[in-house]
Coordinates of C-alpha atoms (C1' of nucleotides) in Angstrom, one line a residue:
Chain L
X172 CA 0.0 0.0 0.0
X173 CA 1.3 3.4 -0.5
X174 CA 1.9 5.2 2.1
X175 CA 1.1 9.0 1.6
X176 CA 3.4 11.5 3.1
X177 CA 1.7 12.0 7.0
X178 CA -0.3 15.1 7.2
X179 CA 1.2 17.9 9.6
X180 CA 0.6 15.8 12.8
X181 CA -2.8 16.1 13.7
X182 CA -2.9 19.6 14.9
X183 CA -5.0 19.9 18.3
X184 CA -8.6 20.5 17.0
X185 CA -9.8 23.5 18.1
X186 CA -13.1 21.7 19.3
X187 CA -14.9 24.6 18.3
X188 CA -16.8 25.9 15.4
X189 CA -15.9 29.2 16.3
X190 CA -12.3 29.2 15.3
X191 CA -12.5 26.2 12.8
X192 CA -10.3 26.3 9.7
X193 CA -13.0 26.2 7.4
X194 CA -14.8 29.2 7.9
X195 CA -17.0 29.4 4.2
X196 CA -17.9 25.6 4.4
X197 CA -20.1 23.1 6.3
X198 CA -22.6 24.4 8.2
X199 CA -20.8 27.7 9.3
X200 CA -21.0 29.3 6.3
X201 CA -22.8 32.7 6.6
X202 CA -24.3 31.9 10.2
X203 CA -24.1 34.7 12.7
X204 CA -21.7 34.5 15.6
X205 CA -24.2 33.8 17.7
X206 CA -25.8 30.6 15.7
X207 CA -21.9 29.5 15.5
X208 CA -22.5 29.3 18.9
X209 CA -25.4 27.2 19.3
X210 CA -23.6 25.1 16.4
X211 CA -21.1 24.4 18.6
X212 CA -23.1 22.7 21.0
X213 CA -24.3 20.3 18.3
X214 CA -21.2 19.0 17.3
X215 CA -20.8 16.3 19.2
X216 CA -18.3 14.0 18.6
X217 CA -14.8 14.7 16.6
X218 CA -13.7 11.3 15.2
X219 CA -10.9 10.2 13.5
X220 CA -10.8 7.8 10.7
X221 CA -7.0 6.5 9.5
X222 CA -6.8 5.5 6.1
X223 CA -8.7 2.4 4.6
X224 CA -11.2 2.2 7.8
X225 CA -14.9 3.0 6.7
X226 CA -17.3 5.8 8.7
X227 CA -20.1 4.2 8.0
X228 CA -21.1 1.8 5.4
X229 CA -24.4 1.0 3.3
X230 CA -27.2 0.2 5.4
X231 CA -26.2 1.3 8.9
X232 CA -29.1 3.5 10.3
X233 CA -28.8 7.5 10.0
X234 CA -27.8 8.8 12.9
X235 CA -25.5 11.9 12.3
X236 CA -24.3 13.9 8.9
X237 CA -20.0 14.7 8.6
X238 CA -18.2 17.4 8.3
X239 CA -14.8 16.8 6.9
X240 CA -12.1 18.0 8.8
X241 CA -9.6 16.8 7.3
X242 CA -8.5 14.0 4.4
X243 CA -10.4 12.3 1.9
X244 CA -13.1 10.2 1.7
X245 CA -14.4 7.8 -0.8
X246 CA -17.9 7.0 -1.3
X247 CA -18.8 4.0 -3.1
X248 CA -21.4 1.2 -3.8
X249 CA -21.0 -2.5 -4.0
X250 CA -22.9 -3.6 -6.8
X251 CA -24.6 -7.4 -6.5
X252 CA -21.5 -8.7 -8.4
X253 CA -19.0 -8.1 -5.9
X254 CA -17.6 -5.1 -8.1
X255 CA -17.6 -1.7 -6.5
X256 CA -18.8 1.9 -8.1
X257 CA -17.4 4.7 -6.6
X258 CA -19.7 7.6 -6.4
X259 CA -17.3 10.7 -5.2
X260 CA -14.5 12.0 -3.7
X261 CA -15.0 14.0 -0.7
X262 CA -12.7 16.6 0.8
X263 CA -11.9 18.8 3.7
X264 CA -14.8 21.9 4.2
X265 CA -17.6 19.0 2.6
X266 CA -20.4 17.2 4.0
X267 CA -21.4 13.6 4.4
X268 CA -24.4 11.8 4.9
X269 CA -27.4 13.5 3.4
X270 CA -28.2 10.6 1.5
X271 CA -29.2 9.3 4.8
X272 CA -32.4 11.2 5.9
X273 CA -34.6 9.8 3.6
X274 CA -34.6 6.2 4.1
X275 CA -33.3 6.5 8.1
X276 CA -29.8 4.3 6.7
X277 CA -26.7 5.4 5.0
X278 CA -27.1 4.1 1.1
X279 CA -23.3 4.3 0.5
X280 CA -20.4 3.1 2.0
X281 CA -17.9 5.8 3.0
X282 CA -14.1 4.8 3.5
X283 CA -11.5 7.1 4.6
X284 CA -8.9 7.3 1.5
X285 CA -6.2 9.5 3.5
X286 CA -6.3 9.3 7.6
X287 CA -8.5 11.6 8.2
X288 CA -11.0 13.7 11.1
X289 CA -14.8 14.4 11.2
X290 CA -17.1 16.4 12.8
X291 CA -20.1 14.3 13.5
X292 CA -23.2 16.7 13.9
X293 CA -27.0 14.5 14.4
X294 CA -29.6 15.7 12.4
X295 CA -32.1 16.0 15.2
X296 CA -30.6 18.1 17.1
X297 CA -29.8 20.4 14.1
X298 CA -33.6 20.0 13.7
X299 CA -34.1 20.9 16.9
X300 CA -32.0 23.9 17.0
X301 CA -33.3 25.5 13.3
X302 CA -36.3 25.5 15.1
X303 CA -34.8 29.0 16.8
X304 CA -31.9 29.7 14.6
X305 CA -34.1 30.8 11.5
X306 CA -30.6 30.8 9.3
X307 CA -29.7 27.4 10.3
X308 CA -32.3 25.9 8.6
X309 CA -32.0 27.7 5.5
X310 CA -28.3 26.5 5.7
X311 CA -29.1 23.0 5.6
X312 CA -31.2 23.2 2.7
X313 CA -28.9 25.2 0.4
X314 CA -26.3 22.5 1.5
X315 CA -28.4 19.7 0.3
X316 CA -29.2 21.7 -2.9
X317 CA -25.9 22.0 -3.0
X318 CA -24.8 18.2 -3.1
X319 CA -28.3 17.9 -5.9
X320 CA -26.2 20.1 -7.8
X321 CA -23.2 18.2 -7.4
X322 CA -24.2 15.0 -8.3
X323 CA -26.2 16.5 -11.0
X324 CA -22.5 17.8 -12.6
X325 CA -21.0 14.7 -11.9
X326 CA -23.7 12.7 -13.8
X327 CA -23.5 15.5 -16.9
X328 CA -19.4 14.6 -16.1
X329 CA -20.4 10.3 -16.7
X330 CA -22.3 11.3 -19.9
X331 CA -19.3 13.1 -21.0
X332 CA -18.6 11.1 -24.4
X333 CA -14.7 10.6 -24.4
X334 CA -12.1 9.4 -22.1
X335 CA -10.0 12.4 -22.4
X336 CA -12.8 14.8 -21.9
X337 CA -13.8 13.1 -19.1
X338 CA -10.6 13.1 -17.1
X339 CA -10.0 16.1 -17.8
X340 CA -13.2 17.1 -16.4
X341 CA -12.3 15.4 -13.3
X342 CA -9.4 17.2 -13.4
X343 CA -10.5 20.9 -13.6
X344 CA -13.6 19.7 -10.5
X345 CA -10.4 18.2 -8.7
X346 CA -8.4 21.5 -8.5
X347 CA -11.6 24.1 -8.1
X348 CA -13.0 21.9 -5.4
X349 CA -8.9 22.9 -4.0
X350 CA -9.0 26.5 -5.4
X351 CA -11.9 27.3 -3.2
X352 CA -10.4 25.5 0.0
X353 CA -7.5 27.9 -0.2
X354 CA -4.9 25.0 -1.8
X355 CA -3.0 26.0 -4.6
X356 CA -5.0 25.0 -7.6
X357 CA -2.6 23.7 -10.0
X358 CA -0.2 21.5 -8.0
X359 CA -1.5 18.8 -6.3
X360 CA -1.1 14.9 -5.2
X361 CA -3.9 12.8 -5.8
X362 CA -5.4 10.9 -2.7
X363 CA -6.7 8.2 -5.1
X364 CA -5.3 5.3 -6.9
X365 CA -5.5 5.0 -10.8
X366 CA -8.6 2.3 -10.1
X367 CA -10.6 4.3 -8.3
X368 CA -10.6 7.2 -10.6
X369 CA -11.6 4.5 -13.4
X370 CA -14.6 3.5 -10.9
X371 CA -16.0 7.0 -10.7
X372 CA -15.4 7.5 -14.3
X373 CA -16.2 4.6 -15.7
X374 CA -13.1 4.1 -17.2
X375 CA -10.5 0.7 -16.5
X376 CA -7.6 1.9 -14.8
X377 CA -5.4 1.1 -17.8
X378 CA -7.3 3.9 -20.0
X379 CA -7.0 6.5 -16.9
X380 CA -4.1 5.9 -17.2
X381 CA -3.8 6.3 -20.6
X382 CA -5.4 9.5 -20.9
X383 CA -2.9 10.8 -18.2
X384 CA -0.1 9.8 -20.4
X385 CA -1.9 11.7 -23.7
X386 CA -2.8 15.0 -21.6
X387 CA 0.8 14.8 -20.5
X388 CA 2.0 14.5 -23.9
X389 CA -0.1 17.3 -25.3
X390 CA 1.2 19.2 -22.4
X391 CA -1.7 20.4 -20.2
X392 CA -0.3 18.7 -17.2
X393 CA 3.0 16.7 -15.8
X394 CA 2.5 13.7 -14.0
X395 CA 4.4 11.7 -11.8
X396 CA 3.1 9.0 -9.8
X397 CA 0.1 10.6 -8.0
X398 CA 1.4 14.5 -8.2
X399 CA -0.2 16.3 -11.0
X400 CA 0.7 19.6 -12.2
X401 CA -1.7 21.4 -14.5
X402 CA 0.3 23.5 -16.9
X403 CA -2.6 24.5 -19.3
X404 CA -6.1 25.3 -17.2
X405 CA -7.4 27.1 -20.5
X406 CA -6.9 24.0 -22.7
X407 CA -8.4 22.0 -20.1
X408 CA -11.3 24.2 -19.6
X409 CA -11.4 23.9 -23.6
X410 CA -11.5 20.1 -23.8
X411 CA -13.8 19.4 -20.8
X412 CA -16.3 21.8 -22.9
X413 CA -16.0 20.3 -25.9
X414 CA -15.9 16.8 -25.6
X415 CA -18.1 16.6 -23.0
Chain J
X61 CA -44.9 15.9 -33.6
X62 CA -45.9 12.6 -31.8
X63 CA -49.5 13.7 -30.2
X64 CA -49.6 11.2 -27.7
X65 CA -53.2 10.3 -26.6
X66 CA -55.0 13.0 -24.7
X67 CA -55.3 12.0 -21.0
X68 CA -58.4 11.9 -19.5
X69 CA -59.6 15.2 -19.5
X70 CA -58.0 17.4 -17.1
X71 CA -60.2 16.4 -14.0
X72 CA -60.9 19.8 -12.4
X73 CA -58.4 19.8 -9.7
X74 CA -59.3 19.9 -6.1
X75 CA -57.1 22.6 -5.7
X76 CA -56.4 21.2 -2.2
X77 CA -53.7 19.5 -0.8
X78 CA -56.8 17.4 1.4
X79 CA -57.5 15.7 -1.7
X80 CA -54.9 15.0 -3.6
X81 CA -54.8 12.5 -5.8
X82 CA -51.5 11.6 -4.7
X83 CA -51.4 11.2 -1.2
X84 CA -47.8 9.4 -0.6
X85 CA -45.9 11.6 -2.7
X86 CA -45.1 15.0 -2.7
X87 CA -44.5 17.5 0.2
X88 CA -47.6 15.4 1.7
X89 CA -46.9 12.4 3.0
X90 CA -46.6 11.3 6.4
X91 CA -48.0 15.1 7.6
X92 CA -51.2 15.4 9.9
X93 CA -54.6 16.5 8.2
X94 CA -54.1 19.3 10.4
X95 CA -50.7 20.4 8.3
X96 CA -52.6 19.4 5.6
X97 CA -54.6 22.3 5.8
X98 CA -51.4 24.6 6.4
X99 CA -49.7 22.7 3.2
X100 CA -53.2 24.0 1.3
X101 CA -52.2 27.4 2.3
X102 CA -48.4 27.4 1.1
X103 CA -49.6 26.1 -2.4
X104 CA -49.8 29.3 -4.4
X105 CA -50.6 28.2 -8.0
X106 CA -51.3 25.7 -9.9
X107 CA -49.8 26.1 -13.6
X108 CA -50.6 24.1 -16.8
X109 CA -48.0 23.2 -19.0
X110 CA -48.4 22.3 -22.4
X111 CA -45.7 19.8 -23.8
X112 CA -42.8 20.9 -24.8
X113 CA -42.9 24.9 -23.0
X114 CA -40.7 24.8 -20.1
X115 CA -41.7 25.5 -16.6
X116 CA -38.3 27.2 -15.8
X117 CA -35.1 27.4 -17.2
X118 CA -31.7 27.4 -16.0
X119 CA -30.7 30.5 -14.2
X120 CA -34.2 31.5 -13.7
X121 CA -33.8 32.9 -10.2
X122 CA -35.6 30.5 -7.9
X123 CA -38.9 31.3 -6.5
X124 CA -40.7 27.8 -5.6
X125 CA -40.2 24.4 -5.8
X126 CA -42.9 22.3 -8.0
X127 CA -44.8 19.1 -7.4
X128 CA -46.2 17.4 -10.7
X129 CA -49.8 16.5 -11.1
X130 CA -50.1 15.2 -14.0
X131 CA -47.7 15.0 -17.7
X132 CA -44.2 14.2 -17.6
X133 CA -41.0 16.7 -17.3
X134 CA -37.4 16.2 -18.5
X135 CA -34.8 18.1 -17.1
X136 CA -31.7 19.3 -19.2
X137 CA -28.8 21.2 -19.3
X138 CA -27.4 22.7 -22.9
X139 CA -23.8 22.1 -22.7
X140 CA -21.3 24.7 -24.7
X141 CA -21.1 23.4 -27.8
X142 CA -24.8 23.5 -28.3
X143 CA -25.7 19.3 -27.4
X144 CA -28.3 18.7 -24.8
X145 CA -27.8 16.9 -22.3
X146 CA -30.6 15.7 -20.2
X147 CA -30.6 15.2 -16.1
X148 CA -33.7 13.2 -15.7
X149 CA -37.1 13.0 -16.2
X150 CA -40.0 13.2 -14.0
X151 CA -43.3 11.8 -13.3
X152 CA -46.3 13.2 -11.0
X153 CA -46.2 12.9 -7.4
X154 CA -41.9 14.3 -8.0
X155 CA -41.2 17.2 -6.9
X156 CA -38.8 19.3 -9.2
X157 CA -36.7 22.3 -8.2
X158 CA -35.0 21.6 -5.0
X159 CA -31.4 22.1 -6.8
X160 CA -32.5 25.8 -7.2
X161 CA -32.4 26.3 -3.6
X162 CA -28.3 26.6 -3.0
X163 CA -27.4 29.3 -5.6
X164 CA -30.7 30.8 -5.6
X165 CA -31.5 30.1 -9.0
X166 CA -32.5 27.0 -11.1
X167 CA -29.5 25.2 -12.4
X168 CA -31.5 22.8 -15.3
X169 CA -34.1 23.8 -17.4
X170 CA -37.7 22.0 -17.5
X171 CA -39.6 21.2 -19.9
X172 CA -43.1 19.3 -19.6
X173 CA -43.0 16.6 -22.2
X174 CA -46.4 15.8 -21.8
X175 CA -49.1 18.3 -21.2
X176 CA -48.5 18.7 -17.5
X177 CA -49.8 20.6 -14.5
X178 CA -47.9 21.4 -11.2
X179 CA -48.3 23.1 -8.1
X180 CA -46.6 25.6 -7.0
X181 CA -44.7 25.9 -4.1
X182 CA -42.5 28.9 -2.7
X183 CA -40.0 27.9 -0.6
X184 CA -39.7 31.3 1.8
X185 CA -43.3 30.1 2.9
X186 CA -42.6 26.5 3.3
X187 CA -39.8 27.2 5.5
X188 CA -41.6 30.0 7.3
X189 CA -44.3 27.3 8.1
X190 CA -41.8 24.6 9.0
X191 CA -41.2 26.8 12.0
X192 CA -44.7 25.3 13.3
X193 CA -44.7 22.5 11.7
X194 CA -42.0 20.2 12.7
X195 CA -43.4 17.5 10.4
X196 CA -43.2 19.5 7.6
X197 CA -39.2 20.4 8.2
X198 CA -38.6 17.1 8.0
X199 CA -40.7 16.3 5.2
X200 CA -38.7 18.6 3.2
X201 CA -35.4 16.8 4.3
X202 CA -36.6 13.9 3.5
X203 CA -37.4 15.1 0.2
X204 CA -33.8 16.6 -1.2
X205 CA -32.2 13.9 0.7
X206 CA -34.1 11.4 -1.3
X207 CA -33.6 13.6 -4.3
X208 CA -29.2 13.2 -3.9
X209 CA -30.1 9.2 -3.5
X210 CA -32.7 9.1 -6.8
X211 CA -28.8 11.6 -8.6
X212 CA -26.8 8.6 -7.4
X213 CA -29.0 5.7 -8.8
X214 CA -28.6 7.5 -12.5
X215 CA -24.8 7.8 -11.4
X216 CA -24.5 3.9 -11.2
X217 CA -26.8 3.8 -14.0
X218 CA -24.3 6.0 -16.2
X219 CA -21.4 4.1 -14.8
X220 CA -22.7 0.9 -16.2
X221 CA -20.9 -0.7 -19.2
X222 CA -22.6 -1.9 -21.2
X223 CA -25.7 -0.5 -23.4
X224 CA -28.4 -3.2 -22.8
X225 CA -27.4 -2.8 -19.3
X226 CA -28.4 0.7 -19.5
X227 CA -31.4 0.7 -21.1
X228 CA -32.9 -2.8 -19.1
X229 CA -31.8 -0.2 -15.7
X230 CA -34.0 2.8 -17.0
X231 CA -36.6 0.6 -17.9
X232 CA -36.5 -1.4 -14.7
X233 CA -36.2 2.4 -12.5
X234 CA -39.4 3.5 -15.1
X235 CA -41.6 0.6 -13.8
X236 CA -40.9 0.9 -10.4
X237 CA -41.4 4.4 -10.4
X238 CA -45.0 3.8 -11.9
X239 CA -45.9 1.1 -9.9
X240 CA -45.4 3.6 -7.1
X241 CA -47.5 5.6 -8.5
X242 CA -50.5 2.9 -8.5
X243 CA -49.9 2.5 -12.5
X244 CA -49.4 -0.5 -14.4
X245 CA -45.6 -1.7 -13.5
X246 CA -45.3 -3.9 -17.0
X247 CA -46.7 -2.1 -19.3
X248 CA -46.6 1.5 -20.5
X249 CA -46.3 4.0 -22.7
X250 CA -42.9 5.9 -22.8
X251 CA -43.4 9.6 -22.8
X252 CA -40.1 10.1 -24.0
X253 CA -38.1 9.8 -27.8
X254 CA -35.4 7.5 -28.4
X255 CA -33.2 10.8 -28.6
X256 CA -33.6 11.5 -24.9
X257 CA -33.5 7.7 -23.8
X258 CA -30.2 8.4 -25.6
X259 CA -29.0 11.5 -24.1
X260 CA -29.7 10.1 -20.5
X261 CA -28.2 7.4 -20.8
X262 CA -25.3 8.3 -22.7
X263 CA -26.0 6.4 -25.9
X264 CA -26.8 7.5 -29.4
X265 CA -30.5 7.0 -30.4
X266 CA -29.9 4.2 -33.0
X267 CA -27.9 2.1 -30.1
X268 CA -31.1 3.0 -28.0
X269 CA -33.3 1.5 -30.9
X270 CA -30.9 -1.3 -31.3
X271 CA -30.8 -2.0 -27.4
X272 CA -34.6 -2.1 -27.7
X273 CA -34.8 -5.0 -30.8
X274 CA -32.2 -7.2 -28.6
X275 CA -34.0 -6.9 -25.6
X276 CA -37.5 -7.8 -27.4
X277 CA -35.7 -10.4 -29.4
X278 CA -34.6 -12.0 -26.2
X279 CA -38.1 -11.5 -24.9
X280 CA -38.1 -9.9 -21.9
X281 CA -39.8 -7.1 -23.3
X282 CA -42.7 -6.0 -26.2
X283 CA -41.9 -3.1 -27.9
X284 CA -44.1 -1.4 -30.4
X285 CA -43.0 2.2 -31.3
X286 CA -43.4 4.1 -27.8
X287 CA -45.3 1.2 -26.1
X288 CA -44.0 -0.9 -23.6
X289 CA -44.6 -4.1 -22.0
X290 CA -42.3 -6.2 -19.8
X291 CA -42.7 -9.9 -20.1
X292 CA -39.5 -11.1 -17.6
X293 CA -39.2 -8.5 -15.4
X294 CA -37.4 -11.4 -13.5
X295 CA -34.6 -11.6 -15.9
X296 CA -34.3 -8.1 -16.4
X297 CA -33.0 -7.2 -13.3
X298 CA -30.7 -10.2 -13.5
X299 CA -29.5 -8.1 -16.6
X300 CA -28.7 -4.7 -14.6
X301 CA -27.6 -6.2 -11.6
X302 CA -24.7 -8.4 -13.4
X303 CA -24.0 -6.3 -16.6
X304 CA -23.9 -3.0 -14.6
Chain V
dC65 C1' -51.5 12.4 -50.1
dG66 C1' -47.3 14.4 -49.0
dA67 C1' -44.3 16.2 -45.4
dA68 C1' -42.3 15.8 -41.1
dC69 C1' -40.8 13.2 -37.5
dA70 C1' -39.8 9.0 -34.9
dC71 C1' -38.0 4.9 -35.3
dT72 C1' -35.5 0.7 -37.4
dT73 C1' -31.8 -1.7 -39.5
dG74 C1' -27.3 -2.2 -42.0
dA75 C1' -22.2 -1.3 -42.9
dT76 C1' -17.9 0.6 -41.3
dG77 C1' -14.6 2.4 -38.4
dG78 C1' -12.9 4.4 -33.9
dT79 C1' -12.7 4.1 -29.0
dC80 C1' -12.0 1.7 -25.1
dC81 C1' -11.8 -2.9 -22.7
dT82 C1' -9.3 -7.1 -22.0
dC83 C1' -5.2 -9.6 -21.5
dA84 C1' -0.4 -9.5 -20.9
dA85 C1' 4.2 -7.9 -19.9
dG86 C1' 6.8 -4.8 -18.1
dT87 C1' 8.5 -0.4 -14.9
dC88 C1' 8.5 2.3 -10.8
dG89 C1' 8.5 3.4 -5.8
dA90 C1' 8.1 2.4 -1.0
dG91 C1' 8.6 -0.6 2.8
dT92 C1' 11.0 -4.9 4.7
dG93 C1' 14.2 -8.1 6.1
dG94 C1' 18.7 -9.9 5.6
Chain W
dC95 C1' 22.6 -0.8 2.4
dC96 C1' 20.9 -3.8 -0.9
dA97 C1' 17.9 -7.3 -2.5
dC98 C1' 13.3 -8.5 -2.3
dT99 C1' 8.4 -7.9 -2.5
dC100 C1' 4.2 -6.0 -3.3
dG101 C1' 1.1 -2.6 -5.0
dA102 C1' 0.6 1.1 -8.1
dC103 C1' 1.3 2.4 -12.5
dT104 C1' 2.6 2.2 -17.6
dT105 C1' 2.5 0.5 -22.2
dG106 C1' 1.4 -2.7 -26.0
dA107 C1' -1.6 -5.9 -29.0
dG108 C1' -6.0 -7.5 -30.3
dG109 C1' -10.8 -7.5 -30.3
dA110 C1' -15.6 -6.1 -28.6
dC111 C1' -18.8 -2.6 -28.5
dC112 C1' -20.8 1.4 -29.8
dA113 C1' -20.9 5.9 -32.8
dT114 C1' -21.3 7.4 -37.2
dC115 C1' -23.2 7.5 -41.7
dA116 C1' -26.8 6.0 -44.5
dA117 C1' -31.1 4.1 -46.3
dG118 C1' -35.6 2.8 -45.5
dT119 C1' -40.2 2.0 -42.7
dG120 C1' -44.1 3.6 -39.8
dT121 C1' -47.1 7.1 -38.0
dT122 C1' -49.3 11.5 -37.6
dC123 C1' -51.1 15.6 -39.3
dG124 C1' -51.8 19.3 -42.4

DNA sequence: CGAACACTTGATGGTCCTCAAGTCGAGTGG
DNA sequence: CCACTCGACTTGAGGACCATCAAGTGTTCG
C-alpha cells in the first residue's frame, strides 16, 4: 500500500466551530456569531478515521451527517457482483451523509482514503435547534441543494462522451473543489489510486491511465506518480467543454 | 410531432392539498390533516404546462419548488457546444426544483414533455411554516435527501458498461417508479423519444433503438413504437444487476 | 396524399476494454 | 545498504462494442 506522506501531525482540534479552519464551508457558512454558537453545541463528537477504515457503510441507520475536517473520503457502492462503483471524492470543508435522511440508513459506504477527522453533527438536534436559529435551517437546505447540484455535474461529467474529456473534467472539479479551499490550484497529489478514478469514471484503470499519459504528452499537465501539475487550465477548460 | 393520446380530460383539480390525488408523494406524506390544511395554504398556484414549453429554465432565479400533477418533465442542461444533455425526467407525485435552492436560481431547465400541471410551491413560505410545523421540516429533508439518492442511482446507471445494461436499468427504474405511483408496473407507454432515452443514458439513439430489438428479441420485453410491455421482469433485473 | 418526424436496420470504423508484460517506488528483512 | 516484495502504475496488441453515416419503414397531421 502506498503510504502517503503523513499530514502535519494532527494539529489539536480547536473543538470549536468558532475558530475552525474552514470558515465558508459546512454548516458555518454565513451563520451569525451567535448561531456558531449554538452550532457548537451540536457538534458532538470529533472522530478520527485513519486511512482504509470505513465511517459508516451501506445500510447502517442514519444517525449523524460529517463534516470533513480533514483528508479524503471515498464513497462508493457494492454492486450485486461483488464489483464496486465509486460515487465521489469527498474533501476537507464538505459534508457527508445527506443521502441518509430519507430512508433513516446510509445508502453508500464511505471509507476514509487519507487518515483523516470528522465532525459528526446528528440531524435531530440540528432540527431541533433550526427551530430557533431561523438561518440554520436555510443553511441545511442550500447544503443539500448544493450536493443535488453536485451529483447533477457529476452525472453531466459520466455522460461526458470521451475518455479524455472526461478526465479532464475530473481534473479541472479536482483543482476548483482545492481553489476554493484555499490549496494551490494547480499542483496537487492525488489521494486516489488510478482504479478508483476509473470506478468514478467509468473508465478501466489502464485507460485512466492512458489519458494521463496523452494529456501529459499534449502538455496540459505533468504527472508523476500521484502528483499532477496542471500547466494548461485554458486547454483544459477547452477540452472538458467540448468533448463533454 | 408525436400527439400522444390525450389523458383523460384534465379532472378539475381539487385545488387542495386534502384531496390529492397523490397522497404518498409530494410534500404530503406522512403530515397530519391538520398540516394538511397549512400545506393547502403554502400552495400558491397551480400552472398548466403544455408539452414541450418549459416550466423554468436554468438560471431563472428560484422562486418555488414544484410538485407534478399530471404529464411528464425532463430536465436538461445545454452544454457549450450547443448538445443537450438531459438530467432526468419526472413523473407526477416528484417534486422538481429543490437544486435551485443553494445558488438561488435553477441550475437545469424543465420542460413538460407531456401536457402537464404542477403546483406551485414557494420555498420562503414553506420554510416559514416549517417553523410550526416540525413535520413539515422534516418532510422537506426527506425530500432533497431522497432527491441526492434518486442523482446517485442514475450515477450507477451511467457508470454501467454496457448498453443493454443501460437501457434494461432505466426501464427497470421507469416501472418501479409507476408502480409507485399505483400505475401498471409492465406495461406503459414511454413519454419520452429515443433521442432523450439516448441522451440520458449516454448512448446514441440508434444504439437506443438497437438495445430495444435485442431486448424484445430475447423476450423480456414488447416493444411497439413508444409502447412498452415487460414480459421477464425477473430476468431483467438479473441483466442490470450483473451487466452493470 | 405528402411532409415531417420518430423509429429501425445495416455497414464501417474508432474508442475503449481485455489480456499481458513490463517499470517504478516504498517498505521490509537480511 | 541492498535485494526483495508488493502494490501502483505504464505500455502494448487484439478485439468487442458502440458511434457514425446512410437508407428505409411507420405514423401522424396538415
Amino acid at each position: 500500500m502506498h503510504k502517503r506522506r503523513a499530514s502535519e501531525p494532527p494539529e489539536q482540534p480547536t473543538a470549536s466551530c468558532a475558530n475552525c479552519a474552514l470558515p465558508e464551508l459546512c454548516l458555518r457558512a454565513g451563520l451569525s456569531p451567535e448561531d456558531v454558537k449554538h452550532l457548537d453545541k451540536l457538534v458532538y463528537a470529533r472522530r478520527s478515521v485513519s486511512r482504509g477504515k470505513d465511517l459508516y457503510r451501506s445500510g447502517d441507520p442514519f444517525v449523524a451527517i460529517y463534516a470533513i475536517r480533514s483528508g479524503f473520503f471515498k464513497t462508493d457502492l457494492v454492486l450485486k457482483d461483488g464489483r464496486s462503483q465509486i460515487m465521489g471524492f469527498h474533501m476537507p470543508g464538505e459534508v457527508m451523509g445527506l443521502d441518509g435522511i430519507g430512508a433513516g440508513a446510509y445508502t453508500c459506504n464511505t471509507v476514509a482514503i487519507d487518515d483523516a477527522e470528522v465532525c459528526s453533527i446528528p440531524l435531530s438536534r440540528v432540527e431541533e435547534f433550526a427551530h430557533d436559529a431561523k438561518d440554520l435551517a436555510h443553511r441545511l437546505h442550500r447544503l443539500m441543494s448544493a450536493e443535488i447540484v453536485r451529483d447533477q455535474r457529476v452525472m453531466v461529467l459520466l455522460g461526458g462522451k470521451v475518455a479524455e474529456a472526461r478526465l479532464a473534467a475530473f481534473l479541472a472539479d479536482l483543482s476548483r473543489r482545492f481553489a476554493a479551499r484555499g490549496r494551490v490550484a494547480s499542483d496537487f497529489d492525488l489521494p486516489m489510486t488510478r482504479e478508483e478514478i476509473g470506478s468514478f469514471l467509468g473508465l478501466t484503470l489502464e485507460t485512466v491511465s492512458r489519458m494521463f499519459s496523452k494529456l501529459h504528452a499534449e502538455k496540459l499537465i505533468e504527472v508523476h506518480q500521484r502528483h499532477i501539475r496542471i500547466l494548461d487550465t485554458a486547454a483544459l477548460e477547452r477540452l472538458v467543454d467540448q468533448a463533454l
